[in-house]
Coordinates of C-alpha atoms and ligand atoms in Angstrom, one line a residue:
M1 CA 11.5 75.6 -55.4
N2 CA 11.3 76.9 -51.9
I3 CA 12.5 74.4 -49.3
P4 CA 9.4 73.4 -47.3
R5 CA 9.5 73.7 -43.6
K6 CA 7.2 72.1 -41.0
I7 CA 4.0 74.0 -40.5
R8 CA 3.8 74.2 -36.8
K9 CA 1.6 77.2 -36.0
A10 CA -2.0 78.0 -37.0
V11 CA -3.9 81.3 -36.6
F12 CA -7.6 81.3 -35.8
P13 CA -9.1 84.8 -36.2
V14 CA -12.1 84.9 -33.8
A15 CA -12.7 88.6 -33.3
G16 CA -15.3 89.2 -36.0
L17 CA -18.6 90.8 -35.1
G18 CA -20.7 87.9 -36.5
T19 CA -23.5 90.4 -37.3
R20 CA -25.5 87.8 -39.4
F21 CA -26.1 85.8 -36.2
L22 CA -27.1 88.7 -33.9
P23 CA -28.5 88.6 -31.2
A24 CA -26.8 85.1 -30.7
T25 CA -23.4 86.7 -31.2
K26 CA -23.9 89.7 -29.0
S27 CA -21.8 88.2 -26.2
I28 CA -20.2 85.2 -27.7
P29 CA -18.1 84.9 -30.9
K30 CA -19.8 83.2 -33.8
E31 CA -17.0 80.6 -33.7
M32 CA -18.6 79.4 -30.4
L33 CA -21.9 78.6 -32.1
P34 CA -22.4 74.8 -32.0
I35 CA -22.9 72.4 -34.8
V36 CA -24.8 69.7 -33.0
D37 CA -22.8 69.7 -29.8
K38 CA -19.3 71.1 -30.6
P39 CA -18.6 74.8 -31.3
L40 CA -17.3 75.7 -34.8
I41 CA -13.9 76.6 -33.3
Q42 CA -13.4 73.1 -31.9
Y43 CA -14.0 71.5 -35.3
A44 CA -11.3 73.9 -36.8
V45 CA -8.9 73.1 -33.9
E46 CA -9.4 69.4 -34.4
E47 CA -8.6 69.8 -38.1
A48 CA -5.5 71.8 -37.3
L49 CA -4.3 69.1 -34.8
E50 CA -4.8 66.4 -37.4
A51 CA -2.5 68.4 -39.8
G52 CA 0.2 68.4 -37.2
I53 CA -0.1 71.9 -35.8
E54 CA 1.7 72.4 -32.5
T55 CA 0.7 76.0 -31.6
L56 CA -2.8 77.4 -31.8
I57 CA -3.0 81.2 -32.0
F58 CA -6.4 82.7 -31.3
I59 CA -6.9 86.4 -32.3
S60 CA -9.9 87.5 -30.3
S61 CA -11.5 90.8 -29.3
T62 CA -11.3 92.4 -25.9
R63 CA -14.9 91.6 -25.0
K64 CA -15.0 87.9 -25.6
H65 CA -13.3 85.4 -23.4
T66 CA -15.3 82.3 -24.1
I67 CA -12.8 80.9 -26.5
Y68 CA -10.2 80.9 -23.8
D69 CA -12.6 79.3 -21.4
H70 CA -13.6 76.6 -23.9
F71 CA -10.0 75.5 -24.3
S72 CA -9.1 75.7 -20.6
S73 CA -9.9 73.0 -18.0
D74 CA -12.9 73.5 -15.8
F75 CA -12.1 71.9 -12.5
E76 CA -15.5 72.3 -11.0
L77 CA -17.4 70.8 -13.9
E78 CA -14.8 68.0 -14.3
T79 CA -15.1 67.1 -10.6
R80 CA -18.9 67.0 -10.8
L81 CA -18.9 64.8 -13.9
S82 CA -16.4 62.5 -12.5
H83 CA -18.5 62.0 -9.3
S84 CA -21.7 61.6 -11.3
G85 CA -20.5 58.3 -12.9
K86 CA -20.7 59.6 -16.5
P87 CA -17.3 59.1 -17.9
D88 CA -18.4 59.7 -21.5
L89 CA -19.5 63.2 -20.6
L90 CA -16.2 63.8 -18.8
D91 CA -14.3 62.6 -21.9
R92 CA -16.1 65.3 -24.0
I93 CA -14.7 68.1 -22.0
T94 CA -11.2 66.9 -21.1
D95 CA -8.3 66.6 -23.6
I96 CA -10.0 68.8 -26.2
V97 CA -6.5 70.0 -26.8
P98 CA -3.6 67.8 -25.8
D99 CA -1.2 69.3 -23.2
R100 CA 1.8 69.2 -25.7
V101 CA -0.1 71.8 -27.9
D102 CA 0.5 75.4 -27.0
R103 CA -2.3 77.9 -27.0
V104 CA -1.6 81.6 -27.4
Y105 CA -4.3 84.3 -27.1
V106 CA -3.8 87.6 -28.8
T107 CA -6.1 90.6 -28.5
Q108 CA -7.1 92.5 -31.6
T109 CA -8.0 95.8 -30.1
E110 CA -9.6 97.3 -33.2
A111 CA -11.9 95.7 -35.7
L112 CA -9.9 96.6 -38.8
G113 CA -10.5 93.4 -40.8
L114 CA -9.1 89.9 -41.4
G115 CA -5.7 91.2 -42.7
H116 CA -5.3 93.2 -39.5
A117 CA -6.2 90.2 -37.4
I118 CA -3.5 88.2 -39.1
L119 CA -1.0 91.0 -38.5
C120 CA -1.8 90.7 -34.8
A121 CA -0.1 87.2 -34.9
E122 CA 3.1 88.4 -36.5
S123 CA 5.3 88.4 -33.4
V124 CA 4.1 84.9 -32.4
I125 CA 4.6 83.5 -35.9
G126 CA 8.0 85.0 -36.5
D127 CA 9.8 84.0 -39.7
E128 CA 8.2 80.6 -40.5
P129 CA 5.4 79.5 -42.8
F130 CA 2.1 79.1 -41.0
A131 CA -1.6 78.2 -41.4
I132 CA -4.8 80.2 -41.1
L133 CA -8.2 78.6 -40.4
L134 CA -11.5 80.6 -40.5
A135 CA -13.7 78.4 -38.3
D136 CA -16.9 79.4 -39.9
D137 CA -15.9 77.5 -43.0
M138 CA -16.2 73.8 -42.5
V139 CA -14.9 71.1 -44.9
K140 CA -16.3 67.7 -44.2
N141 CA -14.2 65.0 -45.7
K142 CA -14.0 61.2 -45.2
G143 CA -10.3 61.2 -45.8
A144 CA -7.6 63.8 -44.9
G145 CA -9.0 67.1 -43.5
A146 CA -8.8 70.3 -45.5
L147 CA -5.6 71.6 -43.8
S148 CA -3.9 68.2 -44.1
Q149 CA -4.5 68.2 -47.8
M150 CA -3.0 71.8 -48.1
V151 CA 0.0 71.0 -45.9
G152 CA 0.6 68.0 -48.2
L153 CA 0.8 70.2 -51.3
Y154 CA 3.0 72.7 -49.4
E155 CA 5.4 69.9 -48.4
E156 CA 5.5 68.8 -52.1
T157 CA 6.1 72.3 -53.6
G158 CA 7.3 74.7 -50.9
S159 CA 4.7 77.2 -52.1
S160 CA 1.9 79.0 -50.2
V161 CA -1.4 77.2 -50.7
I162 CA -5.0 78.6 -50.5
G163 CA -8.1 76.4 -50.3
V164 CA -10.7 77.1 -53.1
E165 CA -13.9 75.9 -54.4
E166 CA -16.1 76.8 -57.4
V167 CA -18.9 79.2 -56.4
P168 CA -21.9 80.3 -58.5
P169 CA -21.2 83.5 -60.4
E170 CA -23.7 85.5 -58.4
R171 CA -21.9 84.6 -55.2
T172 CA -18.5 86.0 -56.1
K173 CA -19.2 89.2 -54.1
S174 CA -19.3 87.1 -50.9
Y175 CA -15.7 85.7 -51.3
G176 CA -12.1 86.3 -52.3
I177 CA -11.8 85.1 -55.9
V178 CA -8.6 83.9 -57.5
G179 CA -7.5 83.7 -61.2
V180 CA -5.3 80.7 -61.9
D181 CA -2.9 79.2 -64.5
D182 CA -2.3 75.5 -64.8
T183 CA 1.4 74.6 -64.2
E184 CA 3.4 71.8 -65.8
A185 CA 3.3 70.0 -62.5
G186 CA -0.4 70.0 -62.7
H187 CA -1.0 72.6 -60.0
Q188 CA -3.1 75.8 -60.2
A189 CA -0.8 78.8 -59.8
I190 CA -2.7 81.9 -58.7
H191 CA -1.9 85.0 -60.7
T192 CA -4.7 87.3 -59.5
M193 CA -6.8 87.7 -56.3
V194 CA -9.7 90.0 -55.7
E195 CA -11.7 90.4 -52.6
K196 CA -15.5 90.2 -53.1
P197 CA -15.7 91.3 -56.7
L198 CA -18.9 91.8 -58.6
P199 CA -19.5 88.8 -61.0
E200 CA -18.5 91.0 -64.0
D201 CA -15.1 91.8 -62.4
A202 CA -14.3 88.4 -61.0
P203 CA -11.2 86.7 -62.6
S204 CA -12.9 83.3 -62.3
N205 CA -15.5 81.5 -60.2
L206 CA -12.9 80.0 -57.8
G207 CA -13.7 81.3 -54.3
I208 CA -11.4 81.2 -51.4
I209 CA -12.4 78.9 -48.6
G210 CA -11.1 80.1 -45.2
R211 CA -7.9 77.9 -45.3
Y212 CA -4.4 79.2 -46.0
V213 CA -0.8 78.0 -45.7
L214 CA 1.3 81.1 -46.1
D215 CA 4.9 82.3 -46.4
P216 CA 5.7 84.7 -43.6
S217 CA 6.6 87.5 -46.1
V218 CA 2.8 88.1 -46.3
F219 CA 3.2 90.2 -43.1
R220 CA 5.4 92.7 -44.9
H221 CA 2.7 93.2 -47.5
L222 CA -0.1 93.3 -45.0
H223 CA 1.7 96.3 -43.4
S224 CA 1.5 98.2 -46.6
V225 CA -1.7 97.3 -48.4
G226 CA -4.0 99.8 -46.6
K227 CA -7.8 99.5 -46.5
G228 CA -9.5 97.6 -49.2
S229 CA -13.0 96.1 -49.7
G230 CA -15.4 97.2 -47.0
G231 CA -12.9 99.7 -45.7
E232 CA -10.9 96.9 -44.0
I233 CA -7.4 95.6 -44.2
Q234 CA -7.9 92.5 -46.3
L235 CA -5.9 89.3 -46.2
T236 CA -6.7 88.8 -49.8
D237 CA -4.9 92.1 -50.7
G238 CA -1.8 91.2 -48.7
I239 CA -1.5 87.8 -50.4
A240 CA -2.2 89.4 -53.8
A241 CA 0.8 91.8 -53.2
M242 CA 3.0 88.8 -52.2
L243 CA 2.2 87.1 -55.5
E244 CA 4.7 89.3 -57.3
T245 CA 7.6 87.7 -55.4
R246 CA 6.3 84.3 -54.1
P247 CA 4.2 81.7 -55.9
V248 CA 0.8 80.8 -54.4
L249 CA -1.1 77.7 -55.4
A250 CA -4.9 77.2 -55.3
L251 CA -6.0 73.8 -54.1
A252 CA -9.6 72.6 -54.8
L253 CA -10.3 70.8 -51.5
Q254 CA -11.7 67.3 -51.3
G255 CA -14.9 67.3 -49.2
E256 CA -18.1 69.1 -48.7
R257 CA -17.8 72.7 -47.8
Y258 CA -20.2 74.5 -45.5
D259 CA -20.2 78.3 -45.2
C260 CA -21.3 78.5 -41.6
G261 CA -20.9 82.3 -41.7
S262 CA -24.3 82.3 -43.4
R263 CA -27.4 81.1 -41.6
H264 CA -28.5 78.6 -44.3
G265 CA -24.9 77.2 -44.5
F266 CA -25.0 76.8 -40.7
I267 CA -28.3 74.9 -40.8
E268 CA -27.1 72.7 -43.7
A269 CA -24.0 71.8 -41.7
T270 CA -26.1 71.1 -38.6
I271 CA -28.2 68.6 -40.5
K272 CA -25.3 67.0 -42.2
Y273 CA -23.2 66.6 -39.0
A274 CA -26.3 65.3 -37.1
M275 CA -26.3 62.3 -39.5
E276 CA -23.0 61.3 -38.0
H277 CA -24.6 60.8 -34.6
D278 CA -26.2 57.3 -34.3
D279 CA -28.4 58.3 -31.4
M280 CA -30.1 61.1 -33.5
R281 CA -30.0 60.2 -37.1
D282 CA -33.4 58.4 -37.4
D283 CA -35.2 61.0 -35.3
V284 CA -33.8 63.9 -37.4
L285 CA -34.6 62.1 -40.7
D286 CA -38.1 61.4 -39.5
H287 CA -38.5 65.0 -38.6
M288 CA -37.1 66.2 -42.0
F289 CA -39.5 63.9 -43.8
A290 CA -42.4 65.3 -41.9
V291 CA -41.3 68.9 -42.6
L292 CA -40.8 68.2 -46.3
K293 CA -44.3 66.6 -46.4
S294 CA -45.9 69.5 -44.6
Y295 CA -44.3 71.9 -47.2
G296 CA -45.5 69.7 -50.1
R297 CA -41.9 68.9 -51.2
I298 CA -42.5 65.2 -51.2
Ligands
LIG1 C1 -13.1 86.0 -45.7 C2 -12.1 86.3 -46.7 C3 -12.6 85.9 -48.1 C4 -12.9 84.4 -48.1 C5 -13.9 84.2 -47.0 C6 -14.2 82.7 -46.8 O1 -14.3 86.8 -45.9 O2 -11.8 87.7 -46.7 O3 -11.5 86.2 -49.1 O4 -13.4 84.0 -49.3 O5 -13.4 84.6 -45.7 O6 -15.2 82.4 -45.9 P1 -15.4 87.0 -44.7 O7 -16.3 85.8 -44.8 O8 -14.7 87.1 -43.5 O9 -16.2 88.2 -45.2

């Protein structure tokens, strides 16, 4: 078994074009779209902090500075809110990230794919295992967050871990798909990974959710995989190449997963997270009831 080390650093790729949400994403990254009142990226950062991450590494494009702005303090707004006697509003914008947590911003100068975005973090990560969170995937769980669950399995085994869930066969072409064997220890060891296969080529119906805990040797493989699905450097291909020398486990995550990279997943998450807000729940439910009635669904 590999000796587990502390997972201290997490990478957040936020340079994607977000074409499914145009025109909303013309000038802001899709990770800044809000679910109720918090941007997607903030939910992902909170999940990372809960898992003990100490350094947040954002891989963003040259055009979009809003992520940096969101995680920086805004002196003017803070002053106005503190003078307006609304401490609850002030609380919402201060301490989003505690001071002890480092933030690093790296620019991805070319849109060459997710694998390329991760390569941009190589010099910041160095030679230690690390996490990746794709903020447009949300996992809502009453207990430990998705990344905490994965870090737990990494600490138990010393192996890289990828979050997965079963997807309908017709959806395999939207995700990375893994083939697994059950191990004696009761884990699912990945033996194959394919990025966005057609249903007939998919090794299973286990789709990759955007959560990874990876051995740093993945960088070496990402340098050599070349372009894959969609003409892009794919993270899935880099991890698939690493499988020959390092074990990688699949973990079916506890919780409800929302694919907020799709418009309907985004709306589903919005409704679900609205239910957490006492001040909105009844109004939203009443509205949904009226909508369902008007469409003859109830
Ligand atoms: C990426 C990964 C894919 C994974 C998916 C999860 O695809 O390449 O393997 O299943 O995230 O959301 P993307 O959604 O960026 O096309």
